[in-house]
């Protein structure tokens, strides 16, 4: 007997294709072998009533050994025979099998506990409701459609920790959003370079700066969206290649306004200088441990863009003087919170001192900075609805 492929079996049970008539096949075989039905069942050591229950689906818990023995006697593929037997089960048994299939789908692909805590799932939902939520969110009609439309898996390991599942969910949400937005503007690298040069002053406008910059990037063929941070992913941003166009995701990781701008410039560096790597992998998650050198170059680019080390050495002597920080920030065309943020980073990097909690009151909220761009959250609408809202923002005349 071939090895029993349970995965294939569960997938095949619910196919619509027809199956053979077992009773007819059994009659053919006993005629071919020249034995009676009673003799055949005796040799198989299968009780007549058990045999009938297997065929008509009345057996509440069909004995797998008996099912396999009959399949071998009929000389049919054991998967095909088991599928037929299962499809003949009563509605209650079929429903329990379907529920097991859906449960496997959820456990394999999602960290249900974390997504429930985040508000994506309702804690009181049953398995069927959880699956419906996933399919509705991504815009698919069935599990089969969901699985056939996925981008390349983020991780190749068969046993993935929950954090990997959350990253997969985050990546697939972003991918589907970009696919639905479908930026019509061709990617223009020269226009992107011209846009980057002009970005810095917009960091001073907390409520509209990111909105204005993101619209300008959209017109250059670069789509930027914001997704709420998902616990355990530790991803602040990512760059995708969708239909040969760069797409960037930024999160509110660490909940710091300066981090939004730093991440944006970090990802734009990947678009300018690492795009071949992004294209070959479909996407790139920033802070990826295996790409340390690429990440460091992007980090240095973003830091030098807003506050190079010379600026730090100047302002460190006046960091406790709000007036001097304000004037310094204005002269350098950046928001004062970026001065405090990069000051803290340089202190840690150069002197091993921790100032990251010293100036929190000077940081605007991320929410006000991204609100006009309709950031993707995890407890409200489907990706289709969210994508339509984002696209309307970008294409507003």
CSV table of C-alpha atoms in Angstrom, one decimal:
chain,number,residue,atom,x,y,z
A,1,UNK,CA,0.0,0.0,0.0
A,2,UNK,CA,1.2,3.5,-0.8
A,3,UNK,CA,2.0,5.8,2.1
A,4,UNK,CA,-1.3,7.5,3.2
A,5,UNK,CA,-1.1,11.2,2.3
A,6,UNK,CA,-3.5,12.8,4.8
A,7,UNK,CA,-2.8,16.3,3.4
A,8,UNK,CA,-3.9,15.3,-0.1
A,9,UNK,CA,-6.8,13.3,1.3
A,10,UNK,CA,-8.3,16.3,3.2
A,11,UNK,CA,-7.9,18.6,0.2
A,12,UNK,CA,-9.6,16.0,-2.2
A,13,UNK,CA,-12.6,15.3,-0.1
A,14,UNK,CA,-14.3,18.5,-1.0
A,15,UNK,CA,-13.6,18.4,-4.7
A,16,UNK,CA,-16.6,18.3,-7.0
A,17,UNK,CA,-15.4,15.6,-9.4
A,18,UNK,CA,-17.3,12.3,-9.4
A,19,UNK,CA,-16.1,9.0,-7.8
A,20,UNK,CA,-16.6,5.4,-8.9
A,21,UNK,CA,-19.5,3.2,-7.7
A,22,UNK,CA,-18.0,1.0,-5.0
A,23,UNK,CA,-20.9,-1.5,-4.9
A,24,UNK,CA,-20.6,-1.9,-8.6
A,25,UNK,CA,-16.8,-2.3,-8.4
A,26,UNK,CA,-17.2,-4.9,-5.7
A,27,UNK,CA,-19.6,-6.9,-7.8
A,28,UNK,CA,-17.2,-6.8,-10.7
A,29,UNK,CA,-14.3,-8.0,-8.5
A,30,UNK,CA,-16.0,-11.0,-6.9
A,31,UNK,CA,-17.2,-12.0,-10.4
A,32,UNK,CA,-13.7,-11.6,-11.7
A,33,UNK,CA,-12.2,-13.6,-8.8
A,34,UNK,CA,-15.0,-16.2,-8.9
A,35,UNK,CA,-16.0,-16.0,-5.3
A,36,UNK,CA,-19.2,-15.0,-3.5
A,37,UNK,CA,-19.7,-11.8,-1.5
A,38,UNK,CA,-19.9,-13.8,1.7
A,39,UNK,CA,-16.6,-15.6,1.0
A,40,UNK,CA,-14.8,-12.4,0.0
A,41,UNK,CA,-15.8,-10.6,3.2
A,42,UNK,CA,-14.8,-13.7,5.3
A,43,UNK,CA,-11.4,-13.8,3.7
A,44,UNK,CA,-11.1,-10.0,4.3
A,45,UNK,CA,-12.2,-10.6,7.9
A,46,UNK,CA,-14.8,-7.8,7.5
A,47,UNK,CA,-18.2,-8.2,9.0
A,48,UNK,CA,-21.1,-7.9,6.4
A,49,UNK,CA,-22.9,-5.2,8.4
A,50,UNK,CA,-19.6,-3.2,8.8
A,51,UNK,CA,-19.0,-3.5,5.1
A,52,UNK,CA,-22.5,-2.1,4.3
A,53,UNK,CA,-22.0,0.7,6.8
A,54,UNK,CA,-18.8,1.7,5.2
A,55,UNK,CA,-20.4,1.9,1.8
A,56,UNK,CA,-23.5,3.7,2.7
A,57,UNK,CA,-21.9,6.2,5.1
A,58,UNK,CA,-23.9,5.1,8.2
A,59,UNK,CA,-20.7,4.1,10.1
A,60,UNK,CA,-20.1,6.9,12.6
A,61,UNK,CA,-16.4,6.0,13.0
A,62,UNK,CA,-15.3,3.9,10.0
A,63,UNK,CA,-12.5,1.5,10.9
A,64,UNK,CA,-9.5,2.6,8.8
A,65,UNK,CA,-8.0,-0.9,8.7
A,66,UNK,CA,-11.3,-2.2,7.2
A,67,UNK,CA,-11.4,0.6,4.7
A,68,UNK,CA,-7.9,0.0,3.6
A,69,UNK,CA,-8.4,-3.8,3.2
A,70,UNK,CA,-11.5,-3.2,1.0
A,71,UNK,CA,-9.6,-0.7,-1.1
A,72,UNK,CA,-6.8,-3.2,-1.7
A,73,UNK,CA,-9.3,-6.0,-2.5
A,74,UNK,CA,-11.0,-3.7,-5.1
A,75,UNK,CA,-7.5,-2.8,-6.5
A,76,UNK,CA,-8.2,0.9,-6.3
A,77,UNK,CA,-6.1,3.8,-5.1
A,78,UNK,CA,-6.5,3.9,-1.3
A,79,UNK,CA,-6.7,7.7,-1.3
A,80,UNK,CA,-9.5,7.6,-3.9
A,81,UNK,CA,-11.4,4.9,-1.9
A,82,UNK,CA,-11.0,6.7,1.4
A,83,UNK,CA,-12.1,10.0,-0.2
A,84,UNK,CA,-15.2,8.2,-1.5
A,85,UNK,CA,-16.0,6.7,1.9
A,86,UNK,CA,-15.6,10.0,3.6
A,87,UNK,CA,-17.8,11.8,1.1
A,88,UNK,CA,-20.5,9.3,1.8
A,89,UNK,CA,-20.5,10.1,5.5
A,90,UNK,CA,-23.5,11.7,7.1
A,91,UNK,CA,-23.5,15.6,7.2
A,92,UNK,CA,-22.4,15.7,10.8
A,93,UNK,CA,-19.2,13.7,10.1
A,94,UNK,CA,-18.5,15.7,6.9
A,95,UNK,CA,-18.9,18.9,8.9
A,96,UNK,CA,-16.4,17.6,11.5
A,97,UNK,CA,-13.9,16.7,8.8
A,98,UNK,CA,-14.3,20.1,7.2
A,99,UNK,CA,-13.8,21.8,10.5
A,100,UNK,CA,-10.6,19.8,11.0
A,101,UNK,CA,-9.4,21.0,7.6
A,102,UNK,CA,-10.2,24.6,8.5
A,103,UNK,CA,-8.5,24.3,11.9
A,104,UNK,CA,-5.3,23.0,10.2
A,105,UNK,CA,-5.4,26.0,7.8
A,106,UNK,CA,-5.6,28.4,10.7
A,107,UNK,CA,-3.0,26.8,12.8
A,108,UNK,CA,-0.6,26.4,9.9
A,109,UNK,CA,-0.8,30.0,8.7
A,110,UNK,CA,-1.8,32.2,11.6
A,111,UNK,CA,-0.9,33.0,15.2
A,112,UNK,CA,-4.5,33.0,16.3
A,113,UNK,CA,-3.7,34.0,19.9
A,114,UNK,CA,-1.7,37.0,18.9
A,115,UNK,CA,-4.2,38.1,16.3
A,116,UNK,CA,-7.0,37.8,18.8
A,117,UNK,CA,-5.1,39.9,21.2
A,118,UNK,CA,-4.6,42.5,18.5
A,119,UNK,CA,-8.3,42.6,17.7
A,120,UNK,CA,-8.2,40.9,14.3
A,121,UNK,CA,-10.1,37.9,15.6
A,122,UNK,CA,-12.9,37.8,18.1
A,123,UNK,CA,-12.1,35.7,21.1
A,124,UNK,CA,-15.5,34.1,21.0
A,125,UNK,CA,-15.4,33.1,17.4
A,126,UNK,CA,-15.6,29.4,16.3
A,127,UNK,CA,-13.2,27.9,13.7
A,128,UNK,CA,-15.6,28.6,10.8
A,129,UNK,CA,-16.0,32.3,11.8
A,130,UNK,CA,-12.2,32.7,12.1
A,131,UNK,CA,-11.7,31.3,8.6
A,132,UNK,CA,-14.4,33.5,7.2
A,133,UNK,CA,-12.7,36.5,8.8
A,134,UNK,CA,-9.4,35.7,7.1
A,135,UNK,CA,-10.9,35.1,3.7
A,136,UNK,CA,-13.0,38.2,3.8
A,137,UNK,CA,-10.1,40.3,5.0
A,138,UNK,CA,-7.8,39.2,2.1
A,139,UNK,CA,-10.7,39.1,-0.4
A,140,UNK,CA,-10.8,35.4,-1.2
A,141,UNK,CA,-13.8,33.0,-1.6
A,142,UNK,CA,-12.1,29.8,-0.3
A,143,UNK,CA,-9.1,28.4,1.4
A,144,UNK,CA,-8.0,26.9,-1.9
A,145,UNK,CA,-8.1,30.4,-3.5
A,146,UNK,CA,-6.2,31.9,-0.6
A,147,UNK,CA,-3.4,29.3,-0.8
A,148,UNK,CA,-3.1,29.6,-4.6
A,149,UNK,CA,-2.7,33.3,-4.6
A,150,UNK,CA,0.0,33.7,-1.9
A,151,UNK,CA,3.4,35.3,-2.6
A,152,UNK,CA,6.4,33.1,-2.0
A,153,UNK,CA,6.6,31.9,1.6
A,154,UNK,CA,8.6,34.1,3.8
A,155,UNK,CA,10.2,31.2,5.6
A,156,UNK,CA,11.1,27.8,4.3
A,157,UNK,CA,11.1,26.0,7.6
A,158,UNK,CA,8.3,23.5,8.0
A,159,UNK,CA,7.9,24.3,11.7
A,160,UNK,CA,7.8,28.0,12.1
A,161,UNK,CA,7.6,30.0,15.4
A,162,UNK,CA,4.6,32.1,15.9
A,163,UNK,CA,6.6,35.3,15.2
A,164,UNK,CA,7.2,34.0,11.6
A,165,UNK,CA,3.5,33.5,11.1
A,166,UNK,CA,2.9,37.0,12.2
A,167,UNK,CA,5.5,38.3,9.7
A,168,UNK,CA,3.9,36.2,7.0
A,169,UNK,CA,0.5,37.7,7.8
A,170,UNK,CA,2.0,41.2,7.8
A,171,UNK,CA,3.8,40.6,4.4
A,172,UNK,CA,0.7,39.1,2.8
A,173,UNK,CA,-1.5,41.9,4.0
A,174,UNK,CA,0.9,44.5,2.5
A,175,UNK,CA,1.3,42.5,-0.8
A,176,UNK,CA,-2.5,42.3,-1.3
A,177,UNK,CA,-2.9,46.0,-0.5
A,178,UNK,CA,-0.3,47.0,-3.1
A,179,UNK,CA,-1.8,44.7,-5.6
A,180,UNK,CA,-5.2,46.2,-5.2
A,181,UNK,CA,-3.9,49.8,-5.2
A,182,UNK,CA,-2.1,49.1,-8.4
A,183,UNK,CA,-0.2,52.4,-8.8
A,184,UNK,CA,-0.7,53.5,-12.5
A,185,UNK,CA,2.4,55.7,-12.5
A,186,UNK,CA,5.6,54.3,-14.0
A,187,UNK,CA,8.6,54.1,-11.7
A,188,UNK,CA,10.9,57.0,-12.5
A,189,UNK,CA,14.2,56.7,-10.7
A,190,UNK,CA,15.3,60.2,-11.6
A,191,UNK,CA,12.1,61.7,-10.4
A,192,UNK,CA,12.4,59.7,-7.2
A,193,UNK,CA,15.9,61.2,-6.6
A,194,UNK,CA,14.6,64.7,-7.2
A,195,UNK,CA,11.8,64.0,-4.7
A,196,UNK,CA,14.1,62.6,-2.0
A,197,UNK,CA,16.2,65.8,-2.1
A,198,UNK,CA,13.1,67.8,-1.1
A,199,UNK,CA,11.7,65.5,1.6
A,200,UNK,CA,13.5,66.8,4.7
A,201,UNK,CA,11.5,70.0,5.4
A,202,UNK,CA,8.2,68.1,5.4
A,203,UNK,CA,9.2,66.4,8.6
A,204,UNK,CA,8.4,69.7,10.3
A,205,UNK,CA,4.7,69.4,9.4
A,206,UNK,CA,3.4,66.7,11.7
A,207,UNK,CA,-0.1,66.5,10.4
A,208,UNK,CA,0.5,66.8,6.6
A,209,UNK,CA,4.2,66.2,5.9
A,210,UNK,CA,4.1,62.4,5.4
A,211,UNK,CA,0.9,62.7,3.4
A,212,UNK,CA,2.4,65.3,1.0
A,213,UNK,CA,5.6,63.2,0.6
A,214,UNK,CA,3.8,60.0,0.1
A,215,UNK,CA,1.7,61.5,-2.7
A,216,UNK,CA,4.8,62.8,-4.4
A,217,UNK,CA,6.4,59.4,-4.2
A,218,UNK,CA,3.2,57.8,-5.6
A,219,UNK,CA,3.5,60.1,-8.7
A,220,UNK,CA,7.1,58.9,-9.1
A,221,UNK,CA,5.8,55.3,-9.2
A,222,UNK,CA,6.7,54.4,-5.5
A,223,UNK,CA,3.7,53.5,-3.4
A,224,UNK,CA,4.0,54.0,0.4
A,225,UNK,CA,1.5,52.7,2.9
A,226,UNK,CA,1.4,52.5,6.7
A,227,UNK,CA,0.4,49.3,8.6
A,228,UNK,CA,-0.1,49.2,12.3
A,229,UNK,CA,2.7,47.4,14.0
A,230,UNK,CA,2.0,43.7,14.8
A,231,UNK,CA,3.4,42.3,18.0
A,232,UNK,CA,6.4,39.9,17.8
A,233,UNK,CA,7.2,40.8,14.2
A,234,UNK,CA,9.9,43.4,15.0
A,235,UNK,CA,9.5,44.9,11.5
A,236,UNK,CA,9.5,48.7,11.2
A,237,UNK,CA,9.4,48.7,7.4
A,238,UNK,CA,9.7,46.7,4.2
A,239,UNK,CA,10.2,47.2,0.4
A,240,UNK,CA,8.3,45.2,-2.1
A,241,UNK,CA,8.4,44.7,-5.9
A,242,UNK,CA,4.9,44.6,-7.2
A,243,UNK,CA,4.4,44.6,-11.0
A,244,UNK,CA,7.9,45.9,-11.4
A,245,UNK,CA,7.3,48.9,-9.2
A,246,UNK,CA,8.7,49.6,-5.7
A,247,UNK,CA,6.3,49.6,-2.8
A,248,UNK,CA,7.1,50.6,0.8
A,249,UNK,CA,5.5,49.7,4.1
A,250,UNK,CA,6.1,51.6,7.2
A,251,UNK,CA,4.8,50.7,10.7
A,252,UNK,CA,4.5,52.6,13.9
A,253,UNK,CA,7.1,50.4,15.5
A,254,UNK,CA,8.3,52.0,18.8
A,255,UNK,CA,5.5,54.6,18.4
A,256,UNK,CA,8.0,57.4,17.7
A,257,UNK,CA,7.4,60.1,15.1
A,258,UNK,CA,11.1,60.3,14.2
A,259,UNK,CA,11.1,56.6,13.4
A,260,UNK,CA,8.5,57.1,10.7
A,261,UNK,CA,10.8,59.4,8.8
A,262,UNK,CA,13.9,57.4,9.5
A,263,UNK,CA,12.2,54.3,8.2
A,264,UNK,CA,11.0,56.0,5.1
A,265,UNK,CA,14.5,57.2,4.1
A,266,UNK,CA,15.9,53.8,5.0
A,267,UNK,CA,13.4,52.1,2.6
A,268,UNK,CA,14.0,54.7,-0.1
A,269,UNK,CA,17.7,53.8,0.1
A,270,UNK,CA,16.8,50.2,-0.7
A,271,UNK,CA,14.8,51.4,-3.7
A,272,UNK,CA,17.7,53.5,-5.0
A,273,UNK,CA,20.6,51.1,-4.4
A,274,UNK,CA,19.3,47.6,-3.5
A,275,UNK,CA,16.3,47.3,-5.8
A,276,UNK,CA,17.8,44.3,-7.7
A,277,UNK,CA,17.9,42.4,-4.4
A,278,UNK,CA,14.3,43.4,-3.7
A,279,UNK,CA,13.2,42.2,-7.1
A,280,UNK,CA,15.0,38.9,-6.9
A,281,UNK,CA,13.3,38.2,-3.5
A,282,UNK,CA,9.9,39.9,-4.2
A,283,UNK,CA,10.4,41.9,-1.0
A,284,UNK,CA,12.9,42.9,1.7
A,285,UNK,CA,12.1,43.2,5.4
A,286,UNK,CA,14.2,45.9,7.1
A,287,UNK,CA,16.3,44.8,10.1
A,288,UNK,CA,16.8,41.3,8.4
A,289,UNK,CA,19.7,39.8,10.3
A,290,UNK,CA,21.1,38.0,7.3
A,291,UNK,CA,21.5,41.3,5.4
A,292,UNK,CA,23.5,43.3,7.9
A,293,UNK,CA,25.7,45.2,5.5
A,294,UNK,CA,22.7,46.3,3.4
A,295,UNK,CA,20.8,47.4,6.5
A,296,UNK,CA,23.8,49.4,7.8
A,297,UNK,CA,24.2,51.3,4.6
A,298,UNK,CA,20.5,52.1,4.6
A,299,UNK,CA,20.6,53.2,8.2
A,300,UNK,CA,23.7,55.4,7.6
A,301,UNK,CA,21.9,57.0,4.6
A,302,UNK,CA,18.9,57.9,6.7
A,303,UNK,CA,20.9,59.2,9.6
A,304,UNK,CA,23.2,61.3,7.5
A,305,UNK,CA,20.2,62.7,5.6
A,306,UNK,CA,18.6,64.1,8.7
A,307,UNK,CA,21.5,64.6,11.2
A,308,UNK,CA,25.1,63.7,10.3
A,309,UNK,CA,27.5,63.2,13.2
A,310,UNK,CA,28.9,66.7,12.9
A,311,UNK,CA,25.5,68.0,13.7
A,312,UNK,CA,25.3,65.8,16.7
A,313,UNK,CA,28.6,67.1,18.0
A,314,UNK,CA,27.4,70.6,17.7
A,315,UNK,CA,23.9,70.2,19.3
A,316,UNK,CA,25.0,67.9,22.1
A,317,UNK,CA,26.3,70.9,24.0
A,318,UNK,CA,22.8,72.6,23.9
A,319,UNK,CA,20.5,69.6,24.0
A,320,UNK,CA,18.9,70.7,27.3
A,321,UNK,CA,18.2,74.1,25.9
A,322,UNK,CA,14.8,73.9,24.0
A,323,UNK,CA,15.3,77.2,22.3
A,324,UNK,CA,18.7,76.1,20.8
A,325,UNK,CA,17.3,72.8,19.8
A,326,UNK,CA,14.3,74.5,18.1
A,327,UNK,CA,16.6,76.9,16.2
A,328,UNK,CA,19.0,74.1,15.2
A,329,UNK,CA,16.1,72.0,13.9
A,330,UNK,CA,14.7,74.9,11.9
A,331,UNK,CA,18.2,75.7,10.4
A,332,UNK,CA,18.5,72.1,9.4
A,333,UNK,CA,14.8,71.9,8.1
A,334,UNK,CA,13.8,69.0,10.4
A,335,UNK,CA,11.4,68.6,13.3
A,336,UNK,CA,13.0,69.0,16.7
A,337,UNK,CA,12.0,65.4,17.7
A,338,UNK,CA,14.4,64.2,15.0
A,339,UNK,CA,17.2,66.1,16.7
A,340,UNK,CA,16.4,64.4,20.1
A,341,UNK,CA,16.0,61.0,18.5
A,342,UNK,CA,19.3,61.1,16.6
A,343,UNK,CA,21.1,62.6,19.6
A,344,UNK,CA,20.0,59.7,21.7
A,345,UNK,CA,21.2,57.2,19.0
A,346,UNK,CA,24.6,58.9,18.7
A,347,UNK,CA,25.0,58.9,22.5
A,348,UNK,CA,24.4,55.2,22.6
A,349,UNK,CA,26.6,54.4,19.6
A,350,UNK,CA,29.5,56.6,20.5
A,351,UNK,CA,29.5,56.7,24.3
A,352,UNK,CA,27.3,53.8,25.4
A,353,UNK,CA,24.9,56.2,27.2
A,354,UNK,CA,21.1,55.6,27.1
A,355,UNK,CA,19.1,58.8,26.5
A,356,UNK,CA,16.2,57.1,24.6
A,357,UNK,CA,13.6,57.9,27.3
A,358,UNK,CA,14.8,61.4,28.1
A,359,UNK,CA,12.9,63.4,25.5
A,360,UNK,CA,9.6,61.5,25.1
A,361,UNK,CA,7.5,64.5,25.8
A,362,UNK,CA,9.0,66.2,22.7
A,363,UNK,CA,7.8,63.5,20.3
A,364,UNK,CA,4.5,64.0,18.4
A,365,UNK,CA,2.2,61.0,18.1
A,366,UNK,CA,2.5,58.7,15.1
A,367,UNK,CA,-1.3,58.6,14.8
A,368,UNK,CA,-1.6,62.3,13.8
A,369,UNK,CA,1.2,61.9,11.3
A,370,UNK,CA,-0.3,59.0,9.4
A,371,UNK,CA,-4.0,59.6,9.8
A,372,UNK,CA,-4.6,61.2,6.4
A,373,UNK,CA,-3.1,58.2,4.7
A,374,UNK,CA,-5.6,55.7,6.2
A,375,UNK,CA,-3.1,53.3,7.8
A,376,UNK,CA,-4.0,49.6,7.7
A,377,UNK,CA,-5.2,48.4,11.0
A,378,UNK,CA,-6.2,44.9,12.0
A,379,UNK,CA,-9.6,45.1,13.6
A,380,UNK,CA,-11.8,47.1,11.1
A,381,UNK,CA,-12.2,46.6,7.4
A,382,UNK,CA,-11.1,44.3,4.6
A,383,UNK,CA,-7.9,45.0,2.6
A,384,UNK,CA,-10.1,45.8,-0.5
A,385,UNK,CA,-11.9,48.6,1.4
A,386,UNK,CA,-8.7,49.9,2.9
A,387,UNK,CA,-6.9,49.8,-0.4
A,388,UNK,CA,-9.7,51.8,-2.1
A,389,UNK,CA,-9.4,54.5,0.6
A,390,UNK,CA,-5.6,54.7,0.2
A,391,UNK,CA,-5.8,54.9,-3.6
A,392,UNK,CA,-8.4,57.7,-3.3
A,393,UNK,CA,-6.0,59.6,-1.1
A,394,UNK,CA,-3.1,59.2,-3.6
A,395,UNK,CA,-5.1,60.1,-6.6
A,396,UNK,CA,-7.1,63.0,-5.1
A,397,UNK,CA,-7.0,66.0,-7.5
